[in-house]
PDB file of C-alpha atoms and ligand atoms in Angstrom:
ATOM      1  CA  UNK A   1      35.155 -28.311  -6.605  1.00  0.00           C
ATOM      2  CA  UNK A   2      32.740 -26.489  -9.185  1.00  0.00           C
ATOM      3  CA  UNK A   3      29.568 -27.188  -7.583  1.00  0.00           C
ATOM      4  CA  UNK A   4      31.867 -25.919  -4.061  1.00  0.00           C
ATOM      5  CA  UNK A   5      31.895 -22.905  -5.813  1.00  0.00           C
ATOM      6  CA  UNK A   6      28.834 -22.363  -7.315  1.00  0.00           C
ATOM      7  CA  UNK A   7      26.913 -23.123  -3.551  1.00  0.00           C
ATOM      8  CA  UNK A   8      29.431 -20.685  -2.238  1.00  0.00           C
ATOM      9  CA  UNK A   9      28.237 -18.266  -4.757  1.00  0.00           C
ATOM     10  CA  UNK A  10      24.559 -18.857  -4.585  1.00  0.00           C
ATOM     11  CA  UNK A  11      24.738 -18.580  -1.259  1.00  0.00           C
ATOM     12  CA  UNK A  12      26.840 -15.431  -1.016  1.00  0.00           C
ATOM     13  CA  UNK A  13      25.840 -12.692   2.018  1.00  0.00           C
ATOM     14  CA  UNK A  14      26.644  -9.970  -0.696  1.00  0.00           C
ATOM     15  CA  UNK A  15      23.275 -10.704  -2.759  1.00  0.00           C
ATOM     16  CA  UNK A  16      19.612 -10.690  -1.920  1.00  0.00           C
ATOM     17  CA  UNK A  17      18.476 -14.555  -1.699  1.00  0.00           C
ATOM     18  CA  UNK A  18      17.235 -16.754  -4.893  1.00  0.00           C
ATOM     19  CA  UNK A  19      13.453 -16.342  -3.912  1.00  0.00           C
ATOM     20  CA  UNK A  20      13.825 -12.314  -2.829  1.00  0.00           C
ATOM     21  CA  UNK A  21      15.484 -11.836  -6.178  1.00  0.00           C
ATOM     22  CA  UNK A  22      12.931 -13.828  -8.728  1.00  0.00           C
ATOM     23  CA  UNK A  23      10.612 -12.050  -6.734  1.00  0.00           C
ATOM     24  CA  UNK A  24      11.496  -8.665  -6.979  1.00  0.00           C
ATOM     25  CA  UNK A  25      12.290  -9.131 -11.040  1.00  0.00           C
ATOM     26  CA  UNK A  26       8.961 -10.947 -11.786  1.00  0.00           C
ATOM     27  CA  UNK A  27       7.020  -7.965  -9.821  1.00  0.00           C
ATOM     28  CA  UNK A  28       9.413  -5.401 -11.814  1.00  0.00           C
ATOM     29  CA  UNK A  29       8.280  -6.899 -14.508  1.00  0.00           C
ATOM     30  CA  UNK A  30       4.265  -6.935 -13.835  1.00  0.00           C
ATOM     31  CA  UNK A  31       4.172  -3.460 -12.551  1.00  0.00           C
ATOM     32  CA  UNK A  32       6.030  -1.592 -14.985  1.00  0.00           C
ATOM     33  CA  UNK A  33       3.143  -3.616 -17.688  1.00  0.00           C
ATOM     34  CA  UNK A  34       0.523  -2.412 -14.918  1.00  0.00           C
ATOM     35  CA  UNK A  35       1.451   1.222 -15.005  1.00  0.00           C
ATOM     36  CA  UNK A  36       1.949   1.557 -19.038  1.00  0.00           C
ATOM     37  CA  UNK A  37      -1.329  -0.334 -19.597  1.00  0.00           C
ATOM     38  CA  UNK A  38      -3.072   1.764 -16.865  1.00  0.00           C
ATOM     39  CA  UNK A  39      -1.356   4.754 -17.958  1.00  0.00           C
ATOM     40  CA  UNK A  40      -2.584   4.102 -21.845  1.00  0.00           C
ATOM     41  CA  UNK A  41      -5.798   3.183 -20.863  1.00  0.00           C
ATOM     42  CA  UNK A  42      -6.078   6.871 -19.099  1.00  0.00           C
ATOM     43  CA  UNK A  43      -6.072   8.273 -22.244  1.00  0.00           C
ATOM     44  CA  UNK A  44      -8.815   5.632 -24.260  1.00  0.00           C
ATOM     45  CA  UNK A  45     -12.078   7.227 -24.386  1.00  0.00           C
ATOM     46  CA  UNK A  46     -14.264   5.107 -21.301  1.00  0.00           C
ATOM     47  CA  UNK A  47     -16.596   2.313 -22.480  1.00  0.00           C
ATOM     48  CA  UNK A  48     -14.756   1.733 -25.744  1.00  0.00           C
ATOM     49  CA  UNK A  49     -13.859  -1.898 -26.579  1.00  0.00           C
ATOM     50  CA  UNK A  50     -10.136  -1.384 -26.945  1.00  0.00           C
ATOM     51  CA  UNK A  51      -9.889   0.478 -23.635  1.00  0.00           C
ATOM     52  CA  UNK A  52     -12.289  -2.638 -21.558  1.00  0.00           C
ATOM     53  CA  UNK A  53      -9.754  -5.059 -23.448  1.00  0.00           C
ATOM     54  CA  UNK A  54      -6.848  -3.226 -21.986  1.00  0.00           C
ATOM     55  CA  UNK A  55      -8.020  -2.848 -18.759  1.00  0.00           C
ATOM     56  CA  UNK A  56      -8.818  -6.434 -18.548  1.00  0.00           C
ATOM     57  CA  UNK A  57      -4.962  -6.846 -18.658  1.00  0.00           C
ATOM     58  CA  UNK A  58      -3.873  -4.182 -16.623  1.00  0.00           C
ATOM     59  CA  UNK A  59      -6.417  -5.825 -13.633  1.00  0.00           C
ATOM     60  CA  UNK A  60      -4.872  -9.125 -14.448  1.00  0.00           C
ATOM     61  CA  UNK A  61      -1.158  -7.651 -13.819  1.00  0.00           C
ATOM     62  CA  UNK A  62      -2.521  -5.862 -11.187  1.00  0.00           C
ATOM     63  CA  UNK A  63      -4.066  -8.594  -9.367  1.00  0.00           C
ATOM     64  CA  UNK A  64      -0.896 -10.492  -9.700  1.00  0.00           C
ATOM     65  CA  UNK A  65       0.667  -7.763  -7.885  1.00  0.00           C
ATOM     66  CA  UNK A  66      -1.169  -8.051  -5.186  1.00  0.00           C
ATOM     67  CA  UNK A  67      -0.698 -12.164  -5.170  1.00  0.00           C
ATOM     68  CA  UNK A  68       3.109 -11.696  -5.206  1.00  0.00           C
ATOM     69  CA  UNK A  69       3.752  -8.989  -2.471  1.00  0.00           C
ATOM     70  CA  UNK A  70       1.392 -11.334   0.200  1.00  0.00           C
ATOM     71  CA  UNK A  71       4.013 -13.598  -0.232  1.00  0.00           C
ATOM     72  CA  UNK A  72       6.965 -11.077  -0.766  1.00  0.00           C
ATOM     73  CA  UNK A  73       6.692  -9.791   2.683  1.00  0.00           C
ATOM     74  CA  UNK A  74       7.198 -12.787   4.657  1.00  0.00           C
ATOM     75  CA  UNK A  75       9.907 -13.672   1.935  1.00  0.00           C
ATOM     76  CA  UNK A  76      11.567 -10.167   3.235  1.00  0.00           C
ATOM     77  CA  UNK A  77      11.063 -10.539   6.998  1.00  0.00           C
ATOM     78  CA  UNK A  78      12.473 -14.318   6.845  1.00  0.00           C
ATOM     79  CA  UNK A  79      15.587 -13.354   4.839  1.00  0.00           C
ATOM     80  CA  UNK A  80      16.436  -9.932   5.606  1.00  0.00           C
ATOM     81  CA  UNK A  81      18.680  -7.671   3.726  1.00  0.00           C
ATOM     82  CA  UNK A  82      22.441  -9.157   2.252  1.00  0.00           C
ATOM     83  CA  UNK A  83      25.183  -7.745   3.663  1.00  0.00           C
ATOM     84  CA  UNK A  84      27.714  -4.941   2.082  1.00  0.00           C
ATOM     85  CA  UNK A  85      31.762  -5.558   1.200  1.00  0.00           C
ATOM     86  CA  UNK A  86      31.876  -1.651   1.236  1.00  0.00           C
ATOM     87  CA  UNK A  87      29.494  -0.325   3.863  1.00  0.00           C
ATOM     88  CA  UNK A  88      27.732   3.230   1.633  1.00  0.00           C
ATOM     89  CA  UNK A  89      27.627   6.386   3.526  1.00  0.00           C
ATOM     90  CA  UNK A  90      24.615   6.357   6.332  1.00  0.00           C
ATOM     91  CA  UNK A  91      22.796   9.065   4.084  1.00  0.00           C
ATOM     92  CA  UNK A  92      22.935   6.995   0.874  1.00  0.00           C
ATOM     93  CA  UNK A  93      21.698   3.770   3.258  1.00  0.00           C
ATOM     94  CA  UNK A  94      19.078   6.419   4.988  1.00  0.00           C
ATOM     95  CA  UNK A  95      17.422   7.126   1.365  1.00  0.00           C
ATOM     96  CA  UNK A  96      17.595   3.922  -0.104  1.00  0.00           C
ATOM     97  CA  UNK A  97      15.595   2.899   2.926  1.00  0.00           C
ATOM     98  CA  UNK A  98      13.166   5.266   2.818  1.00  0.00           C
ATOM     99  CA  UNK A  99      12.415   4.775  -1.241  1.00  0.00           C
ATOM    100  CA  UNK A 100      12.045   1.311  -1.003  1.00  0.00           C
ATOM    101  CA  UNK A 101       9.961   1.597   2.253  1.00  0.00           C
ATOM    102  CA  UNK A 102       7.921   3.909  -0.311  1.00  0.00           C
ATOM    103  CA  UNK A 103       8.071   1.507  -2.610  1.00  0.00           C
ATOM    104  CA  UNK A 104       6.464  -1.346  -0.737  1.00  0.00           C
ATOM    105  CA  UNK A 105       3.578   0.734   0.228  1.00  0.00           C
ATOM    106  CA  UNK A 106       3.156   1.640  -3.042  1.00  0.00           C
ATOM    107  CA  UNK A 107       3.018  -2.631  -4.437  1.00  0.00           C
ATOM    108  CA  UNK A 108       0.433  -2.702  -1.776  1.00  0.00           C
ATOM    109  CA  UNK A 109      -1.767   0.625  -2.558  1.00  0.00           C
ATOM    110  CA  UNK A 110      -2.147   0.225  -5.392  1.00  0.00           C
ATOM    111  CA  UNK A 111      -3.740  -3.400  -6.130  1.00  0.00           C
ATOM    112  CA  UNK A 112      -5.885  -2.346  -3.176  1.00  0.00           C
ATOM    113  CA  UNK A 113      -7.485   0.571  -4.297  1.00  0.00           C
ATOM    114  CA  UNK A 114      -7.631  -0.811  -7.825  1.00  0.00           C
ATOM    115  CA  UNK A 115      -9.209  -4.283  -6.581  1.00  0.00           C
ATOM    116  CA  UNK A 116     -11.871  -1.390  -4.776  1.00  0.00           C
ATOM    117  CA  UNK A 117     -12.512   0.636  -7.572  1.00  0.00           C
ATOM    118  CA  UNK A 118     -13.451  -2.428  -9.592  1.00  0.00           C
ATOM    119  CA  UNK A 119     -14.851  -4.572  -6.877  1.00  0.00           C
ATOM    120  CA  UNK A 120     -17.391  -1.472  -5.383  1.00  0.00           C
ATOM    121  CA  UNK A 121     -18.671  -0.737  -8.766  1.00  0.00           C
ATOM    122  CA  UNK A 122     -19.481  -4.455  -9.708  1.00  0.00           C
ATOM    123  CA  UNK A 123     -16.938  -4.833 -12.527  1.00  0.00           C
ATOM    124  CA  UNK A 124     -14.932  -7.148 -13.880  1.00  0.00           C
ATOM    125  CA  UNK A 125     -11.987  -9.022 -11.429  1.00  0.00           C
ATOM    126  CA  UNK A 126     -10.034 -10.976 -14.404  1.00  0.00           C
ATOM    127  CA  UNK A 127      -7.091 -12.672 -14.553  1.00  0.00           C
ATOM    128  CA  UNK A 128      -5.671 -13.340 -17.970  1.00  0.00           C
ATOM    129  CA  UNK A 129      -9.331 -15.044 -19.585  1.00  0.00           C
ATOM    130  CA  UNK A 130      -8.600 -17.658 -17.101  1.00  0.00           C
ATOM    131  CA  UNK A 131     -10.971 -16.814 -14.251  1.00  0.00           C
ATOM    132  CA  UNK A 132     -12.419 -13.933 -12.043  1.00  0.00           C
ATOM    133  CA  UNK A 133     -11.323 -13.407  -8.438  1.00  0.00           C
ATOM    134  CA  UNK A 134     -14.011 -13.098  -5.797  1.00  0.00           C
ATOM    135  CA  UNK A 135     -15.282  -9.632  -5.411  1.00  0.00           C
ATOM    136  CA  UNK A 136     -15.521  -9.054  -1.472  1.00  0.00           C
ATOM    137  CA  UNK A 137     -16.631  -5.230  -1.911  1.00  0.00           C
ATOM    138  CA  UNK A 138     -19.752  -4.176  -1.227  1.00  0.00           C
ATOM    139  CA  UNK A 139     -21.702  -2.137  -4.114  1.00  0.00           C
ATOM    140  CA  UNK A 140     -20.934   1.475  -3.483  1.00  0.00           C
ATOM    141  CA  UNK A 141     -20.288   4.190  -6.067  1.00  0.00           C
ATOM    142  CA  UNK A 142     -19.018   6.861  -3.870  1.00  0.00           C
ATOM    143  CA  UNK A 143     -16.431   3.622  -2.147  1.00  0.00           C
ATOM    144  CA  UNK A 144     -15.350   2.672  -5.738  1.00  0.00           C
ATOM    145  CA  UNK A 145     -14.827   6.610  -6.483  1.00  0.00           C
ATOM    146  CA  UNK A 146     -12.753   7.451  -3.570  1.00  0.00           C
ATOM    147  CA  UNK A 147     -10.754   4.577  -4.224  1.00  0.00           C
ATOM    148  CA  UNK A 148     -10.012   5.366  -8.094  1.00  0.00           C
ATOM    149  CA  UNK A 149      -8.644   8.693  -6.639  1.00  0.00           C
ATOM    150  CA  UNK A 150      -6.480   7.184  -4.520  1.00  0.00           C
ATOM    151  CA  UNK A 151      -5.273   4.798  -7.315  1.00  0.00           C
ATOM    152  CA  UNK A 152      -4.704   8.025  -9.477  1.00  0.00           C
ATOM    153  CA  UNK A 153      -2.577   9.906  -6.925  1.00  0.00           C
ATOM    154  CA  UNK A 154      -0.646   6.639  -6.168  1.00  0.00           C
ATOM    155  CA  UNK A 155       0.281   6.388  -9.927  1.00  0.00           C
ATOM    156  CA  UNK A 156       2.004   9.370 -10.014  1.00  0.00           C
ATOM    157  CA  UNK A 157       3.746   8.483  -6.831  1.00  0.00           C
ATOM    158  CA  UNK A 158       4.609   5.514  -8.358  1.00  0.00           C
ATOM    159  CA  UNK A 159       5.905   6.540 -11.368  1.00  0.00           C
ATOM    160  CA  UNK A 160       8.074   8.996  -9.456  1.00  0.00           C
ATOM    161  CA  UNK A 161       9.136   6.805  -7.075  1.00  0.00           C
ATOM    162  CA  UNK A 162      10.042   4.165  -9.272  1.00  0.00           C
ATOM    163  CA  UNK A 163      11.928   6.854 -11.897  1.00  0.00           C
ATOM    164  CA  UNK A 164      14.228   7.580  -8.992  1.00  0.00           C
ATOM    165  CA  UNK A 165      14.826   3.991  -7.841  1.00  0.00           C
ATOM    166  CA  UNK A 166      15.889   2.929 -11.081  1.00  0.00           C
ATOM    167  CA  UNK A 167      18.112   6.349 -11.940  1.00  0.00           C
ATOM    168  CA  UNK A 168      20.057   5.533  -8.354  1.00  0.00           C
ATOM    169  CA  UNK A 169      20.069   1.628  -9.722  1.00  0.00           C
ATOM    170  CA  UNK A 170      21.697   3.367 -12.780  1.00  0.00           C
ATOM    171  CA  UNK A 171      23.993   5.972 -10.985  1.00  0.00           C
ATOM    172  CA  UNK A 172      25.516   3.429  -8.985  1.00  0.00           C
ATOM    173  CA  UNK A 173      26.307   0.965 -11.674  1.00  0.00           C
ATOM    174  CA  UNK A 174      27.416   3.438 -14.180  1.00  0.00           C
ATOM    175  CA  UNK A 175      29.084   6.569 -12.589  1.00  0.00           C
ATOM    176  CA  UNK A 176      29.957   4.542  -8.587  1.00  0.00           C
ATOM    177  CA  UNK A 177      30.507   1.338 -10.346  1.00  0.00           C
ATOM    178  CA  UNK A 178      29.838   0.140  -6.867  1.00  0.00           C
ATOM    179  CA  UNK A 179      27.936  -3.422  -5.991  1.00  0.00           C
ATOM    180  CA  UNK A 180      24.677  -2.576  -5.910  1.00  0.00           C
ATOM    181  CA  UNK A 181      23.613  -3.595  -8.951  1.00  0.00           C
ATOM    182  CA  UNK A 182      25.175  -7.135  -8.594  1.00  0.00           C
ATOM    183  CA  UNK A 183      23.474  -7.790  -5.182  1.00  0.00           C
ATOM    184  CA  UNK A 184      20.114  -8.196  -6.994  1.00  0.00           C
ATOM    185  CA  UNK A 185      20.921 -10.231  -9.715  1.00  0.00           C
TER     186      UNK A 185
HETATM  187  C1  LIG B 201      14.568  -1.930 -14.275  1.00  0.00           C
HETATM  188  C2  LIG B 201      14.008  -1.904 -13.118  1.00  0.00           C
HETATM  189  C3  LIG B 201      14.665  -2.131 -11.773  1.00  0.00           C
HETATM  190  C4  LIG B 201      15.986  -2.253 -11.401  1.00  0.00           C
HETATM  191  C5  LIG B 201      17.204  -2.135 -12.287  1.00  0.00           C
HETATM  192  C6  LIG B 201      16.011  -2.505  -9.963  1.00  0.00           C
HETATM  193  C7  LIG B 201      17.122  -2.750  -9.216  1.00  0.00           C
HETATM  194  C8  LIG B 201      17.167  -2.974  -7.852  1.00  0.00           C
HETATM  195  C9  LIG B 201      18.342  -3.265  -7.060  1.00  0.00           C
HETATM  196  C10 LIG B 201      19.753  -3.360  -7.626  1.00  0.00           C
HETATM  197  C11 LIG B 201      17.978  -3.407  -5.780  1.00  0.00           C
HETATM  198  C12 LIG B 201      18.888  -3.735  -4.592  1.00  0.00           C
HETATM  199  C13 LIG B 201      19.234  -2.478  -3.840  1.00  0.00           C
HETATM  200  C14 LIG B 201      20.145  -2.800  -2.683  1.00  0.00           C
HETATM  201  O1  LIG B 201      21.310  -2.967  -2.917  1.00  0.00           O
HETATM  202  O2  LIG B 201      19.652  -2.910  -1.553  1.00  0.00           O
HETATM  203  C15 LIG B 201      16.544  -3.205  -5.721  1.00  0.00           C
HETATM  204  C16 LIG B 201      15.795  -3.277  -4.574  1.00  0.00           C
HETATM  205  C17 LIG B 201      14.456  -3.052  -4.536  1.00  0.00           C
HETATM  206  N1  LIG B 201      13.624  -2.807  -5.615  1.00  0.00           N
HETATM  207 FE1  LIG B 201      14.171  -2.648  -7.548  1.00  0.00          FE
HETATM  208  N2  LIG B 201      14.724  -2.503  -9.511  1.00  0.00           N
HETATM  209  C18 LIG B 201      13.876  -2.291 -10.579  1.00  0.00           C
HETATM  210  C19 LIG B 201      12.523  -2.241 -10.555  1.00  0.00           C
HETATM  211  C20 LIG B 201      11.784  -2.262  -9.424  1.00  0.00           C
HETATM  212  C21 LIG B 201      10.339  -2.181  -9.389  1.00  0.00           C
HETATM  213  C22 LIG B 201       9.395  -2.056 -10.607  1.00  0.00           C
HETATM  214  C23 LIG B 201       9.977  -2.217  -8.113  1.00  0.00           C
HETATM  215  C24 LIG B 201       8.542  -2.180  -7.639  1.00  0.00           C
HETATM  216  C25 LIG B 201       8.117  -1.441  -6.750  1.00  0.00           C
HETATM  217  C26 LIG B 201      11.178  -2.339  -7.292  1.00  0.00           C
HETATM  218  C27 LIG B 201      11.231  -2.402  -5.909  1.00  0.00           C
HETATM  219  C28 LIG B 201      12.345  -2.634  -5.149  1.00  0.00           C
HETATM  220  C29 LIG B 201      12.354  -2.759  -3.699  1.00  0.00           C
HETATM  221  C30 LIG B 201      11.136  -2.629  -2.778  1.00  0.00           C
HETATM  222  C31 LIG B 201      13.668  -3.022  -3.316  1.00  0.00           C
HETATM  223  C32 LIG B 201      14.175  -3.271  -1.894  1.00  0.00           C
HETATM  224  C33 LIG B 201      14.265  -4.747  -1.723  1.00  0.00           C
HETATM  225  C34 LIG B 201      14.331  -5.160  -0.285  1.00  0.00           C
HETATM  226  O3  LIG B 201      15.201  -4.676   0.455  1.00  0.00           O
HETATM  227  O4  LIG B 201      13.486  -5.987   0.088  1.00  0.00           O
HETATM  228  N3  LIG B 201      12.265  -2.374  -8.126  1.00  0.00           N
HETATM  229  N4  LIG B 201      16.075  -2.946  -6.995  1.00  0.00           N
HETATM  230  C1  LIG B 202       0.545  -2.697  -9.090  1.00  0.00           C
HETATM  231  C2  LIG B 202      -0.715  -2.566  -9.343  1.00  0.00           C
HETATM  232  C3  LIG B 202      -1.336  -1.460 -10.153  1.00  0.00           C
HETATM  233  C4  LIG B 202      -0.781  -0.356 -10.741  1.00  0.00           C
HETATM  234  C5  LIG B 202       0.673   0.089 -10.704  1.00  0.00           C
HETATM  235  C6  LIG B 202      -1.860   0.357 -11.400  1.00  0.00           C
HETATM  236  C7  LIG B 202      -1.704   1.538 -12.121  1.00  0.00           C
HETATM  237  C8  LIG B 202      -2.730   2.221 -12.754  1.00  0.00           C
HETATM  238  C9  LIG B 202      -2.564   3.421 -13.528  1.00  0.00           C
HETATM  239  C10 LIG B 202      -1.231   4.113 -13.816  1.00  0.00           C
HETATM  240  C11 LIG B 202      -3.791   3.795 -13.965  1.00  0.00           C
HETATM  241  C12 LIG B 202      -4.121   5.049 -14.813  1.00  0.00           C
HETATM  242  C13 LIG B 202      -4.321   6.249 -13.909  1.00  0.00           C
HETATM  243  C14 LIG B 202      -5.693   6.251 -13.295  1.00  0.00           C
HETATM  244  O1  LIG B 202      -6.637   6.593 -14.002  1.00  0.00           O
HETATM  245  O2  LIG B 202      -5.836   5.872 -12.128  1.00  0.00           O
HETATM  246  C15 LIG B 202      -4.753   2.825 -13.486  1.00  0.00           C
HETATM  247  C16 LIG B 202      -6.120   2.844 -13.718  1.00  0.00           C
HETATM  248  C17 LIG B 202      -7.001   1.845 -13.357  1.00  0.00           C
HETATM  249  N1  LIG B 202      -6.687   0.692 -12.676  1.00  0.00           N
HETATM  250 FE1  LIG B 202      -4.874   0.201 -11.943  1.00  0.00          FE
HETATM  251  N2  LIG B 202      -3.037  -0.326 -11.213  1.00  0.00           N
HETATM  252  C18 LIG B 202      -2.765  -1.451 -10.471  1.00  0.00           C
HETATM  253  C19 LIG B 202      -3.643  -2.427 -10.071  1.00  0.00           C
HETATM  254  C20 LIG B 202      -4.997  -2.474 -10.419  1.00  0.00           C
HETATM  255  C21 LIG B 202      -5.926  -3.525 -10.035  1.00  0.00           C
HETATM  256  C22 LIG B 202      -5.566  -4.771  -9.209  1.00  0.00           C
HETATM  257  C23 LIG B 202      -7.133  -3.184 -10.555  1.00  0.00           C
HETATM  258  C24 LIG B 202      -8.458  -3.915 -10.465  1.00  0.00           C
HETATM  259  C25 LIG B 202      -8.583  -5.204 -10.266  1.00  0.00           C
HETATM  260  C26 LIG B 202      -6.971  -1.925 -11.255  1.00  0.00           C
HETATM  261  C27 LIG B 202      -7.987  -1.237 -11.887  1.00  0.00           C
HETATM  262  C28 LIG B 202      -7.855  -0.035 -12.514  1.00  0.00           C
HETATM  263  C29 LIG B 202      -8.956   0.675 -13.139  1.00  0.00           C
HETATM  264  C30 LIG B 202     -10.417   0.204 -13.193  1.00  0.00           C
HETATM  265  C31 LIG B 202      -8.418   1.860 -13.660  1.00  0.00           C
HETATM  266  C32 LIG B 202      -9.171   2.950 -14.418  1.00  0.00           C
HETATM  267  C33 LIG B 202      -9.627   3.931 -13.339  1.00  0.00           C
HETATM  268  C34 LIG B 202     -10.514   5.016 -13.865  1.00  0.00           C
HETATM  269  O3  LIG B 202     -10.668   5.132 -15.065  1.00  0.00           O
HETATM  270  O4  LIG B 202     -10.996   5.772 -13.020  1.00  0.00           O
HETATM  271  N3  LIG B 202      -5.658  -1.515 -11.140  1.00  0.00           N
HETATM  272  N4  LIG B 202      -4.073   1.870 -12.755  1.00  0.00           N
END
């Protein structure tokens, strides 16, 4: 009877699937360390020890990113999107869309152009001490350049982006005390 009702749960239409959900926590979890490490390091003076050590870091977070959405996607389009006991209004459905349509361009942006800044110049491709990933990039300044302004304008979007995502999380729960919370977690 228990385990009845625990496979009823687990299986419930109501909540993303087991792999969409450890995915979307563990990638929470790596790009909110990605954008505070990259974010610190923006202020570190360039070439100084403590900023290389933290960048180091923020490339290995970064380049997990980038591991975890190629798999993420398919995970999505297999899966789909759980279903709702109270249907929200189309414009509430219609934004939530579009911010998390946003939101994967963003996870894939952004490891991109960072993988090119580094890769172009001929830096470093860590992750964690353990190894370095290939560097496919040819050497080109003005490449590696372009590419660290596109990773600076995609910050901020991200960090907008990502502020609104997680107010709405926080609206709904809170003020609607409606079921989106509970359908990731
Ligand atoms: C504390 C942080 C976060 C909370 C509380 C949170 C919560 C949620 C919840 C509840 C949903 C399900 C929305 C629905 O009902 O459809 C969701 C979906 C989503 N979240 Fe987050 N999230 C957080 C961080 C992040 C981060 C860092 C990202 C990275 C970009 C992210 C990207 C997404 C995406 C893309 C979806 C749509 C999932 C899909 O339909 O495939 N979230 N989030
Ligand atoms: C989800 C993934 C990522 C996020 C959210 C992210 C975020 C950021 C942020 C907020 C900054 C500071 C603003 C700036 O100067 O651009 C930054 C800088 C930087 N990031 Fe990333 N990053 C990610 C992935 C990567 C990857 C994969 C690499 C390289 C392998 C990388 C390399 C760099 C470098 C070298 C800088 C310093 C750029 C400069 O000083 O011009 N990032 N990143």
């Amino acid at each position: 009877m228990t385990s009845a009702v625990i496979a009823t749960k687990a299986q419930s239409p109501y909540r993303y699937r087991g792999p969409q959900r450890l995915i979307h926590w563990a990638m929470a979890f790596v790009i909110i360390c990605a954008l505070g490490l990259g974010l610190y390091c923006s202020y570190l003076v360039p070439g100084t020890p403590q900023r290389q050590f933290l960048l180091e870091i923020h490339k290995s977070f970064g380049m997990t990113a980038l591991a975890l959405i190629v798999l993420r996607i398919p995970v999505r389009a297999s899966y789909g999107e759980p279903s709702w006991r109270t249907q929200p209004s189309w414009s509430v459905k219609a934004g939530a869309h579009a911010a998390h349509m946003v939101l994967y361009g963003l996870m894939i942006l952004m490891p991109v152009t960072g993988y090119m800044t580094s890769g172009a110049a001929g830096r470093s491709l860590p992750w964690f001490g353990l190894f370095q990933w290939p560097n496919l990039m040819p050497a080109d300044r003005d490449l590696s350049r372009l590419a660290a302004t596109i990773h600076e304008y995609g910050a901020y979007a991200f960090f907008a982006v990502l502020g609104l995502h997680i107010a709405a999380v926080a609206w709904h729960r809170l003020v609607k005390k409606d079921e989106v919370l509970s359908r990731m977690l």
